[in-house]
Amino acid sequence: MKRILFSMMFTVLFLAVPVAFGKTGSQIRVVATTRVLSSLISDIAGDLIDIYTIAPPKRDVHFVQPTPKDVLMTKKADVFIMTGGELEIWAGPLLDAAGNLALKENKKRVFDVSRGIEFLEIPTVLTRAEGDIHAFGNPHYWTDPRNVRIMIDNMAEQFGELYPEHAQMFRQNAGKLKTRLDEKMKLWEKRLMPWRGAGIVTYHKSWSYFAEWFGFNVIAEIEPKPGIPPGSKYLGELMKQIKENNVRVIIREPFQDRSAPSRIAQETGGEVLTLGQFPGAVSEAADYIGMMDHNVEMLAKAFETLGQQNNKRMK
Amino acid sequence: MRILFIIFLSLFSALALSSSGFANEMTLESFQQEMSRLQNLVVSLQSTLKDLTKTVEGQNEIIHRQSVRINALEGDKSFPAGSMSAPAGAPKLAGISQGFNPDIGLVASIEAKSTQSPEDGEGNDTIALKEAELSISQYVDPFSRLDSVIAFNDNLEEQNVDIEELYYTRWGLPLGVTAQIGKFRPKIGKANLLHSHQLDTAGYPLVIRDFFGEEGLASSGARLQTIIPNPWDVPFEVSAEVLRGNNGASFSGISRRPIFDTHLKTFINISENSQLELGGTVLFGDENPAVVTFEDDALGTEIPEAGQNKYGIKVFGADATFYWFLPESKVLKLQNEIYFQNRATHTRFDNQNPWGLYALLDFRFSKRWSVGLRYDHLQPLSIVGGSTEGVSPYLTFWQSEFADFRLQYSYTKPADDGTEPNHEVFLKANVLIGAHKHPVQ
């Protein structure tokens, strides 16, 4: 028995020893839950950080199942950044599995970037009868670039507090990023201006912030309630509503079902757009600005095409 | 002179009159201008007032949202530790003191079953609440948490309450080790770690049921585990467990020695959309002490008989799980486990080298539906030379993330040649309410 006990303990200890020597290099190891966060923090902190992202951009961020690799990287992390607002319900179990005491003891190192963001659609009553709702409100706030300015400031400030020797650089880079973003926002707004106030339909309630920023009118979602797939009766009612409101643009994300939106588009003469909420969700979107470029351009082209079709019909 | 005076007076009057008319004209014009200016001012003030009203309304809305959020944050006791779970209930009820309440969830598993086997203790055509799992969990302090799963069973003969799991977890021990003590499901392969409602099929694979019990192995004990950082960032998770003896079919008996279990797992990202997880398990234990005494009925004396050598039962297992993530959230999973035993004696079971495996193919082809098939092969503990074969196709309807319904058919050919094959049909519902989170596997 002693021999077995000894050999088991020896195995654990032998394999655990490298933990003590696991910290190599001078880069700050950052684990970000999504590609939006990685994109922004990479621009702010540059080569100072070594970034690892948990959620694959083409999958549903709500239902990520952390892998042993995610656990390992979280165990090694100096800072863990998350979107917050219950977007990443898996973040708690992941942090528990990693057991990284440096993260657990210093809450500044587990960093929720949503501070100061005004959440939309905060439920007054928490009940699953309303579907997969979030207690803090709709967590997809980064689709409004005005909120991204707040996220950038939060990241620069928090990293500045954690690493004061680089605080000035973080602030400068954040400033540059915000300038780039401001310039892009003017272009995006100009590009979409002709269709301000237009009605759209989205698959999930994940474009509310985008719509509010730009002034689109989300008339309905394909999901009857958040996270609940549509039934045929609901789809029938939805199509009637779409026709009544003359809505032509239907937005889905790559991980969402294509058949229901396609059926609706076919019946109502609309067009299904596959837009991304994370860099990498669509191949054209390498970073946050690239992703927004792609989304804005797809929408503008769709409205142009549908407008031309309308004109032809009217002639 | 008088004429001059009259002329002067006339001129003066005329001038006065004309001057008075001009003045009147001037007053009216300026009055009109003033009116116009005032009208503009009123319009401007109305517009400013409208803007101010809008701003105040906006601010009130923000204050309302922020106060709701503050209430919700006060209720979310796990927020600082990174867990974003909010307990079910209105945020307005989640005050500071209630925030310390643990997360509570309940899972109900109801199963209707139609079988042919006369040996089925639950009857051939039944419906039963198989299990109600009450989970209560919370952080103890910044260094640890306590998790529990209490299972209520509505068995035919008697209703039971079992502590399925209740364990304390402490992070951040030297060398990055995490320790757990209490009762838990040991790290044996893949399926044994899961609670029954988490399984893809209606029950556990045959090899798990035969080697570790109908519900798999759950035992009191202690666990040390860590995931080893390395320069290549390849995850190697290693765990070592000491479990109470006399647990699980393979180790049951009158042993007074514990079971030792070690598990090693690694993980490979084959591509952006495919993953492979590989694991190995070794368990050592026994079922009897070296010498067992029996009371001779005729003589009334204790007769010693050879029992089992220390740690005479060795179980070796391997598991491989492949995931392929397809567009539109479709997932293909192939999960396999194989176990082999080396038993020094056959005091309780005849077979000294039982072994078994299962292969499970599961395809989630939409958000609502998944389909799968499990194949089982088993040379059981109790029969030498025969093998049990099983095939179980199933279809699952996912009503939501919190309710699923499964239809499964199982064909089982018993190891004993004299017994007829069994055909079973299951209809199982798993329904979940409250806060319910599983640890990362």
Coordinates of N, CA and C in Angstrom, one line a residue, chain A residues 1 4-5 8-9 11-13 15-20 22 24 35 50 52 56-60 62-63 65-73 75-76 82 84-101 103-105 107 110 112 114-128 131-132 135-136 203 212 223 227-231 252 254-259 280, chain B residues 58 61-62 64-66 68-69 72-73 76 79-92 139 142-143 145 169-178 224-242 257-258 260-262 264-267 269 271-275 277 284 310-311 323 325-330 367-368 398-402 434 437-441:
Chain A
M1 N 0.8 -1.2 0.0 CA 0.0 0.0 0.0 C 0.9 1.3 0.0
I4 N 2.2 1.9 -3.3 CA 1.3 2.5 -4.3 C 1.0 4.0 -4.0
L5 N 0.8 4.2 -2.7 CA 0.6 5.6 -2.2 C 1.8 6.5 -2.7
M8 N 1.8 7.1 -6.4 CA 0.8 8.0 -6.8 C 1.2 9.4 -6.5
M9 N 1.6 9.6 -5.3 CA 2.0 11.0 -4.8 C 3.2 11.5 -5.6
T11 N 3.9 10.6 -8.6 CA 3.5 11.0 -10.0 C 2.9 12.4 -10.0
V12 N 2.0 12.7 -9.0 CA 1.4 14.0 -8.9 C 2.4 15.1 -8.8
L13 N 3.3 14.8 -7.8 CA 4.3 15.9 -7.5 C 5.3 16.1 -8.7
L15 N 4.7 15.5 -11.8 CA 4.1 16.2 -12.9 C 3.7 17.7 -12.5
A16 N 3.6 17.9 -11.2 CA 3.2 19.3 -10.8 C 4.4 20.2 -10.7
V17 N 5.6 19.7 -10.5 CA 6.8 20.5 -10.3 C 6.9 21.6 -11.4
P18 N 6.7 21.2 -12.7 CA 6.9 22.3 -13.7 C 6.0 23.5 -13.5
V19 N 4.9 23.4 -12.6 CA 4.1 24.5 -12.3 C 5.0 25.7 -11.8
A20 N 5.9 25.3 -10.9 CA 6.7 26.3 -10.3 C 7.6 27.0 -11.3
G22 N 6.7 27.1 -14.5 CA 5.8 27.3 -15.7 C 5.9 28.8 -16.2
T24 N 7.3 31.5 -17.8 CA 8.4 31.9 -18.6 C 8.1 33.1 -19.4
R35 N -13.2 37.1 -28.9 CA -12.2 37.7 -29.9 C -12.4 39.2 -29.9
D50 N 0.6 38.4 -24.1 CA 0.5 37.1 -24.9 C -1.0 36.8 -24.7
Y52 N -4.7 34.8 -25.3 CA -5.3 33.6 -25.6 C -6.8 33.8 -25.5
P56 N -14.5 30.1 -29.5 CA -14.2 30.1 -30.9 C -15.3 31.0 -31.6
P57 N -14.8 31.9 -32.5 CA -15.7 33.0 -33.0 C -16.9 32.5 -33.8
K58 N -16.8 31.2 -34.3 CA -18.0 30.8 -35.1 C -19.0 30.0 -34.3
R59 N -18.8 29.9 -33.0 CA -19.7 29.1 -32.2 C -20.5 30.0 -31.2
D60 N -21.6 29.5 -30.7 CA -22.4 30.3 -29.8 C -21.7 30.6 -28.5
H62 N -22.7 31.7 -25.8 CA -23.4 31.4 -24.6 C -23.1 29.9 -24.1
F63 N -22.8 29.1 -25.1 CA -22.7 27.6 -24.8 C -21.3 27.1 -25.0
Q65 N -18.1 25.2 -24.2 CA -17.7 24.2 -23.2 C -16.2 24.3 -23.1
P66 N -15.7 24.9 -22.0 CA -14.2 25.1 -21.9 C -13.5 23.7 -22.0
T67 N -12.4 23.8 -22.8 CA -11.6 22.6 -23.0 C -10.4 22.5 -22.0
P68 N -9.8 21.4 -21.9 CA -8.6 21.3 -21.0 C -7.5 22.3 -21.4
K69 N -7.4 22.7 -22.7 CA -6.5 23.7 -23.1 C -6.9 25.1 -22.5
D70 N -8.2 25.4 -22.5 CA -8.7 26.6 -21.9 C -8.3 26.6 -20.4
V71 N -8.5 25.5 -19.7 CA -8.2 25.4 -18.3 C -6.7 25.7 -18.1
L72 N -5.9 25.1 -18.9 CA -4.4 25.3 -18.8 C -4.1 26.7 -18.9
M73 N -4.6 27.4 -20.0 CA -4.2 28.7 -20.3 C -4.7 29.7 -19.2
K75 N -5.1 28.8 -16.1 CA -4.3 28.5 -14.9 C -3.0 29.3 -15.0
K76 N -2.5 29.5 -16.2 CA -1.2 30.3 -16.4 C -1.4 31.8 -16.5
M82 N -13.3 39.5 -19.4 CA -14.5 38.9 -19.8 C -15.5 40.1 -20.1
G84 N -18.8 40.1 -19.4 CA -19.7 40.3 -18.3 C -21.1 40.3 -18.7
G85 N -22.0 40.7 -17.7 CA -23.4 40.7 -18.0 C -23.9 39.3 -18.3
E86 N -23.3 38.3 -17.7 CA -23.7 36.9 -17.8 C -23.6 36.3 -19.3
L87 N -22.8 37.0 -20.1 CA -22.6 36.5 -21.4 C -21.9 35.1 -21.3
E88 N -20.9 35.1 -20.5 CA -20.0 33.9 -20.3 C -20.4 33.2 -19.0
I89 N -21.5 32.4 -19.0 CA -21.9 31.7 -17.8 C -21.0 30.6 -17.5
W90 N -20.1 30.3 -18.4 CA -19.1 29.2 -18.2 C -17.8 29.7 -17.6
A91 N -17.7 31.1 -17.4 CA -16.5 31.6 -16.9 C -16.2 31.2 -15.5
G92 N -17.2 31.2 -14.7 CA -17.1 30.8 -13.3 C -16.5 29.4 -13.1
P93 N -17.2 28.3 -13.7 CA -16.6 27.0 -13.7 C -15.2 26.9 -14.3
L94 N -14.9 27.7 -15.3 CA -13.6 27.6 -15.9 C -12.6 28.2 -14.9
L95 N -12.9 29.3 -14.2 CA -11.9 29.8 -13.3 C -11.8 28.8 -12.1
D96 N -12.9 28.2 -11.7 CA -12.8 27.2 -10.6 C -11.9 26.0 -11.1
A97 N -12.1 25.5 -12.3 CA -11.3 24.4 -12.8 C -9.8 24.8 -12.9
A98 N -9.5 26.0 -13.2 CA -8.1 26.4 -13.4 C -7.5 26.6 -12.0
G99 N -8.3 27.0 -11.0 CA -7.8 27.2 -9.6 C -6.6 28.1 -9.5
N100 N -6.6 29.1 -10.4 CA -5.5 30.1 -10.4 C -5.7 31.1 -9.2
L101 N -5.0 30.9 -8.1 CA -5.2 31.7 -6.9 C -4.9 33.2 -7.2
L103 N -5.6 34.9 -9.7 CA -6.8 35.5 -10.3 C -7.9 35.5 -9.2
K104 N -8.0 34.5 -8.4 CA -9.1 34.4 -7.5 C -8.9 35.4 -6.3
E105 N -7.7 35.7 -6.0 CA -7.4 36.5 -4.8 C -7.5 38.0 -5.2
K107 N -9.3 40.5 -7.5 CA -10.5 40.7 -8.4 C -10.1 41.6 -9.6
V110 N -9.4 39.5 -12.6 CA -10.5 39.0 -13.3 C -11.4 40.2 -13.7
D112 N -14.0 42.4 -15.7 CA -15.3 42.6 -16.4 C -15.3 44.0 -17.1
S114 N -17.4 45.6 -18.7 CA -18.7 46.2 -18.9 C -19.0 47.4 -18.0
R115 N -18.0 47.8 -17.2 CA -18.2 48.9 -16.2 C -18.6 50.2 -17.0
G116 N -19.7 50.8 -16.6 CA -20.1 52.0 -17.2 C -20.9 51.9 -18.4
I117 N -21.2 50.6 -18.9 CA -22.0 50.4 -20.0 C -23.5 50.5 -19.6
E118 N -24.3 51.1 -20.4 CA -25.7 51.1 -20.1 C -26.4 49.9 -20.8
F119 N -26.7 49.0 -20.0 CA -27.3 47.7 -20.5 C -28.8 48.0 -21.0
L120 N -29.1 47.4 -22.1 CA -30.5 47.5 -22.6 C -31.3 46.2 -22.1
E121 N -32.6 46.3 -22.2 CA -33.5 45.2 -22.0 C -33.2 44.4 -20.7
I122 N -33.1 45.2 -19.6 CA -32.9 44.5 -18.3 C -34.3 44.0 -17.8
P123 N -34.3 42.7 -17.6 CA -35.6 42.1 -17.2 C -36.1 42.6 -15.8
T124 N -37.4 42.8 -15.7 CA -37.9 43.2 -14.4 C -38.2 42.0 -13.5
V125 N -38.5 40.9 -14.2 CA -38.7 39.6 -13.5 C -37.8 38.6 -14.1
L126 N -37.1 37.8 -13.3 CA -36.3 36.8 -13.8 C -37.1 35.5 -13.8
T127 N -37.4 35.0 -15.0 CA -38.1 33.7 -15.1 C -37.7 33.1 -16.4
R128 N -37.5 31.8 -16.4 CA -37.2 31.0 -17.6 C -38.4 31.0 -18.5
G131 N -37.6 32.6 -21.5 CA -36.5 32.1 -22.3 C -35.2 32.3 -21.6
D132 N -34.1 32.3 -22.4 CA -32.8 32.3 -21.8 C -32.4 33.8 -21.7
A135 N -29.9 38.3 -16.4 CA -30.3 39.1 -15.2 C -29.9 40.6 -15.4
F136 N -28.7 40.8 -16.0 CA -28.2 42.1 -16.1 C -28.6 42.9 -17.3
Y203 N -32.1 37.0 -35.9 CA -32.3 35.6 -35.4 C -32.5 35.6 -33.9
E212 N -29.8 50.2 -32.1 CA -30.0 51.5 -31.4 C -29.0 52.5 -31.8
E223 N -36.2 33.9 -33.1 CA -36.5 33.2 -31.9 C -37.7 33.8 -31.2
G227 N -33.2 32.2 -27.1 CA -32.7 30.8 -26.9 C -33.7 29.7 -27.3
I228 N -34.9 30.1 -27.6 CA -36.0 29.2 -28.0 C -36.2 29.1 -29.5
P229 N -35.9 27.9 -30.1 CA -36.1 27.8 -31.5 C -37.5 28.1 -32.0
P230 N -37.7 28.6 -33.1 CA -39.1 28.9 -33.6 C -39.9 27.7 -34.0
G231 N -41.2 27.7 -33.7 CA -42.1 26.7 -34.2 C -42.7 27.2 -35.5
R252 N -28.6 36.9 -39.4 CA -28.3 35.7 -38.6 C -26.7 35.7 -38.4
P254 N -23.2 33.0 -37.9 CA -22.8 31.8 -38.6 C -23.2 30.5 -37.8
F255 N -23.3 30.6 -36.5 CA -23.7 29.4 -35.7 C -25.2 29.2 -35.7
Q256 N -25.9 30.1 -36.2 CA -27.4 30.0 -36.1 C -28.0 29.3 -37.3
D257 N -29.1 28.6 -37.1 CA -29.8 27.9 -38.1 C -30.0 28.7 -39.3
R258 N -29.8 28.1 -40.5 CA -30.0 28.9 -41.8 C -31.4 28.6 -42.3
S259 N -32.0 27.5 -42.0 CA -33.2 27.1 -42.7 C -34.4 28.0 -42.4
G280 N -13.3 37.0 -36.8 CA -13.1 35.6 -37.2 C -14.4 34.9 -37.4
Chain B
G58 N -34.4 60.5 -20.0 CA -33.2 59.6 -20.3 C -32.5 59.3 -19.1
E61 N -34.3 57.0 -16.8 CA -34.2 55.6 -17.4 C -32.9 55.0 -17.0
I62 N -31.8 55.8 -17.2 CA -30.5 55.3 -16.8 C -30.4 55.0 -15.3
H64 N -32.9 54.3 -13.4 CA -33.7 53.1 -13.1 C -32.9 51.8 -13.5
R65 N -32.3 51.8 -14.7 CA -31.6 50.6 -15.1 C -30.4 50.4 -14.2
Q66 N -29.7 51.4 -13.9 CA -28.5 51.2 -13.0 C -28.9 50.7 -11.6
V68 N -31.6 48.9 -11.0 CA -31.9 47.5 -11.2 C -30.6 46.7 -11.2
R69 N -29.7 47.2 -11.9 CA -28.4 46.5 -12.1 C -27.7 46.4 -10.7
A72 N -29.3 43.8 -8.8 CA -28.9 42.5 -9.3 C -27.5 42.1 -8.9
L73 N -26.6 43.1 -8.9 CA -25.2 42.9 -8.6 C -25.1 42.5 -7.1
D76 N -25.8 39.1 -6.6 CA -24.9 38.1 -7.3 C -23.6 38.0 -6.4
F79 N -20.1 37.3 -8.0 CA -19.6 38.2 -9.0 C -18.1 38.5 -8.9
P80 N -17.6 38.8 -7.7 CA -16.1 39.1 -7.6 C -15.3 37.9 -8.0
A81 N -15.8 36.7 -7.7 CA -14.9 35.5 -8.0 C -15.0 35.1 -9.5
G82 N -15.8 35.8 -10.2 CA -15.8 35.5 -11.7 C -17.0 34.7 -12.1
S83 N -17.8 34.2 -11.2 CA -18.9 33.4 -11.6 C -20.1 34.3 -11.8
M84 N -20.7 34.2 -13.0 CA -21.8 35.2 -13.3 C -23.2 34.7 -13.1
S85 N -23.3 33.6 -12.3 CA -24.6 33.0 -12.2 C -25.5 33.8 -11.3
A86 N -26.6 34.1 -11.7 CA -27.6 34.8 -10.9 C -28.6 33.8 -10.5
P87 N -29.0 33.7 -9.2 CA -30.0 32.8 -8.8 C -31.4 33.2 -9.4
A88 N -32.2 32.2 -9.6 CA -33.5 32.5 -10.1 C -34.3 33.3 -9.1
G89 N -35.0 34.2 -9.6 CA -35.8 35.1 -8.8 C -35.6 36.5 -9.2
A90 N -36.6 37.4 -8.8 CA -36.5 38.7 -9.3 C -35.4 39.5 -8.7
P91 N -34.6 40.3 -9.5 CA -33.5 41.1 -8.9 C -33.9 41.9 -7.7
K92 N -35.2 42.4 -7.7 CA -35.6 43.3 -6.6 C -35.6 42.5 -5.3
Y139 N -19.6 29.4 -3.0 CA -18.2 29.7 -2.6 C -18.2 29.7 -1.1
P142 N -12.7 33.0 -0.6 CA -12.0 33.2 -1.8 C -11.1 32.0 -2.3
F143 N -10.9 31.1 -1.3 CA -10.0 29.9 -1.6 C -10.8 28.6 -1.9
R145 N -14.8 26.3 -2.4 CA -16.3 26.2 -2.5 C -16.8 24.8 -2.1
T169 N -14.0 21.9 -2.3 CA -12.8 22.1 -3.2 C -12.0 23.3 -2.7
R170 N -10.7 23.0 -2.6 CA -9.7 24.1 -2.2 C -8.7 24.2 -3.3
W171 N -8.6 25.5 -3.8 CA -7.6 25.8 -4.9 C -6.3 26.3 -4.3
G172 N -5.4 26.4 -5.2 CA -4.2 27.1 -4.9 C -3.3 26.5 -3.9
L173 N -3.3 25.2 -3.8 CA -2.3 24.5 -2.9 C -1.0 24.6 -3.6
P174 N 0.1 24.2 -2.8 CA 1.4 24.3 -3.4 C 1.5 23.6 -4.8
L175 N 2.3 24.1 -5.7 CA 2.5 23.6 -7.0 C 1.2 23.6 -7.9
G176 N 0.3 24.4 -7.5 CA -0.9 24.6 -8.3 C -1.9 23.5 -8.2
V177 N -1.8 22.7 -7.1 CA -2.7 21.5 -7.0 C -4.0 22.0 -6.4
T178 N -5.1 21.4 -6.9 CA -6.5 21.6 -6.3 C -6.9 20.3 -5.5
L224 N -6.6 14.8 -5.4 CA -5.6 15.9 -5.8 C -5.6 16.0 -7.3
Q225 N -5.6 17.1 -7.8 CA -5.5 17.2 -9.3 C -4.9 18.5 -9.7
T226 N -4.2 18.4 -10.8 CA -3.6 19.6 -11.4 C -3.5 19.5 -12.9
I227 N -3.4 20.6 -13.5 CA -3.1 20.5 -15.0 C -1.8 21.2 -15.2
I228 N -0.9 20.5 -15.9 CA 0.5 20.8 -15.9 C 0.9 21.8 -16.9
P229 N 1.2 23.0 -16.5 CA 1.7 24.0 -17.5 C 3.0 23.5 -18.1
N230 N 3.2 23.7 -19.4 CA 4.4 23.2 -20.0 C 4.8 24.2 -21.2
P231 N 6.0 24.2 -21.7 CA 6.4 25.1 -22.7 C 5.6 25.0 -24.0
W232 N 5.0 23.8 -24.2 CA 4.3 23.6 -25.5 C 2.8 23.9 -25.3
D233 N 2.4 24.2 -24.1 CA 1.0 24.5 -23.8 C 0.1 23.3 -24.2
V234 N 0.6 22.1 -24.1 CA -0.3 20.9 -24.3 C -0.8 20.5 -22.9
P235 N -2.2 20.5 -22.8 CA -2.7 20.2 -21.5 C -2.6 18.7 -21.0
F236 N -2.0 18.6 -19.9 CA -1.9 17.2 -19.3 C -2.6 17.4 -17.9
E237 N -3.8 16.8 -17.8 CA -4.4 16.9 -16.5 C -4.2 15.6 -15.7
V238 N -3.7 15.7 -14.5 CA -3.5 14.5 -13.8 C -4.2 14.6 -12.4
S239 N -4.8 13.5 -12.1 CA -5.5 13.4 -10.8 C -5.3 12.1 -10.1
A240 N -5.2 12.2 -8.8 CA -5.0 11.0 -7.9 C -6.1 11.0 -6.9
E241 N -6.7 9.9 -6.7 CA -7.8 9.8 -5.7 C -7.7 8.6 -4.8
V242 N -8.1 8.9 -3.5 CA -8.2 7.8 -2.6 C -9.6 7.7 -2.2
R257 N -9.8 -1.9 3.0 CA -8.7 -1.0 2.4 C -9.4 -0.1 1.3
P258 N -8.8 1.1 1.1 CA -9.4 2.0 0.2 C -9.0 1.6 -1.3
F260 N -7.5 3.1 -4.8 CA -6.7 4.2 -5.3 C -6.9 4.3 -6.8
D261 N -7.0 5.5 -7.2 CA -7.4 5.8 -8.6 C -6.6 6.9 -9.2
T262 N -6.0 6.7 -10.3 CA -5.3 7.9 -11.0 C -5.8 8.0 -12.4
L264 N -5.2 10.3 -16.1 CA -4.4 11.2 -16.9 C -5.2 11.6 -18.2
K265 N -5.2 12.9 -18.5 CA -6.0 13.3 -19.6 C -5.2 14.3 -20.4
T266 N -5.3 14.2 -21.7 CA -4.7 15.2 -22.6 C -5.7 15.6 -23.7
F267 N -5.4 16.6 -24.4 CA -6.3 17.2 -25.3 C -5.6 17.8 -26.5
N269 N -6.2 20.0 -30.1 CA -7.0 20.7 -31.1 C -6.5 20.3 -32.5
S271 N -8.0 20.8 -35.4 CA -8.2 21.9 -36.3 C -9.1 22.9 -35.6
E272 N -9.4 24.0 -36.3 CA -10.3 25.0 -35.7 C -11.6 24.4 -35.3
N273 N -12.0 23.3 -36.0 CA -13.4 22.8 -35.7 C -13.4 21.4 -35.2
S274 N -12.2 20.8 -34.8 CA -12.2 19.5 -34.4 C -11.2 19.3 -33.2
Q275 N -11.6 18.5 -32.2 CA -10.9 18.3 -31.0 C -10.8 16.8 -30.7
E277 N -9.9 14.3 -27.3 CA -9.5 14.2 -25.9 C -9.1 12.7 -25.6
F284 N -6.8 0.7 -8.3 CA -6.3 -0.5 -7.5 C -7.3 -0.6 -6.3
K310 N -3.6 -8.2 -1.1 CA -3.8 -6.8 -1.1 C -3.8 -6.2 -2.5
Y311 N -4.8 -5.4 -2.8 CA -4.9 -4.7 -4.1 C -4.9 -5.8 -5.2
Y323 N -14.6 15.4 -31.2 CA -15.6 16.3 -31.4 C -15.4 17.0 -32.8
F325 N -17.1 20.1 -34.8 CA -18.0 21.2 -34.7 C -18.3 21.7 -36.1
L326 N -19.6 21.6 -36.5 CA -20.0 22.0 -37.9 C -20.8 23.3 -37.8
P327 N -21.0 24.0 -39.0 CA -21.7 25.2 -39.0 C -23.1 25.0 -38.4
E328 N -23.7 26.1 -38.0 CA -25.1 26.2 -37.5 C -25.2 25.4 -36.2
S329 N -24.1 25.3 -35.4 CA -24.1 24.7 -34.1 C -24.3 23.2 -34.2
K330 N -24.1 22.5 -35.3 CA -24.2 21.1 -35.4 C -22.9 20.5 -34.8
K367 N -30.7 22.7 -33.3 CA -30.8 23.1 -32.0 C -31.8 22.3 -31.2
R368 N -32.8 21.8 -31.9 CA -33.9 21.0 -31.3 C -33.6 19.5 -31.3
W398 N -34.7 18.5 -27.9 CA -34.3 19.6 -26.9 C -35.3 20.7 -27.0
Q399 N -36.2 20.7 -26.1 CA -37.2 21.7 -26.1 C -36.6 23.1 -25.8
S400 N -35.7 23.1 -24.9 CA -34.9 24.3 -24.6 C -33.6 23.8 -23.9
E401 N -32.9 24.7 -23.4 CA -31.6 24.3 -22.7 C -32.0 23.6 -21.4
F402 N -33.2 23.8 -21.0 CA -33.6 23.3 -19.6 C -34.6 22.1 -19.6
G434 N -33.8 26.5 -11.8 CA -32.9 27.1 -10.8 C -31.5 27.2 -11.4
K437 N -25.0 24.5 -12.6 CA -23.8 24.6 -13.4 C -23.0 23.3 -13.0
H438 N -22.4 22.7 -14.1 CA -21.6 21.6 -13.9 C -20.1 22.0 -13.9
P439 N -19.2 21.3 -13.2 CA -17.8 21.7 -13.3 C -17.3 21.4 -14.7
V440 N -16.2 22.1 -15.0 CA -15.6 21.8 -16.3 C -15.0 20.4 -16.3
Q441 N -15.3 19.5 -17.2 CA -14.9 18.1 -17.2 C -13.5 18.0 -17.7

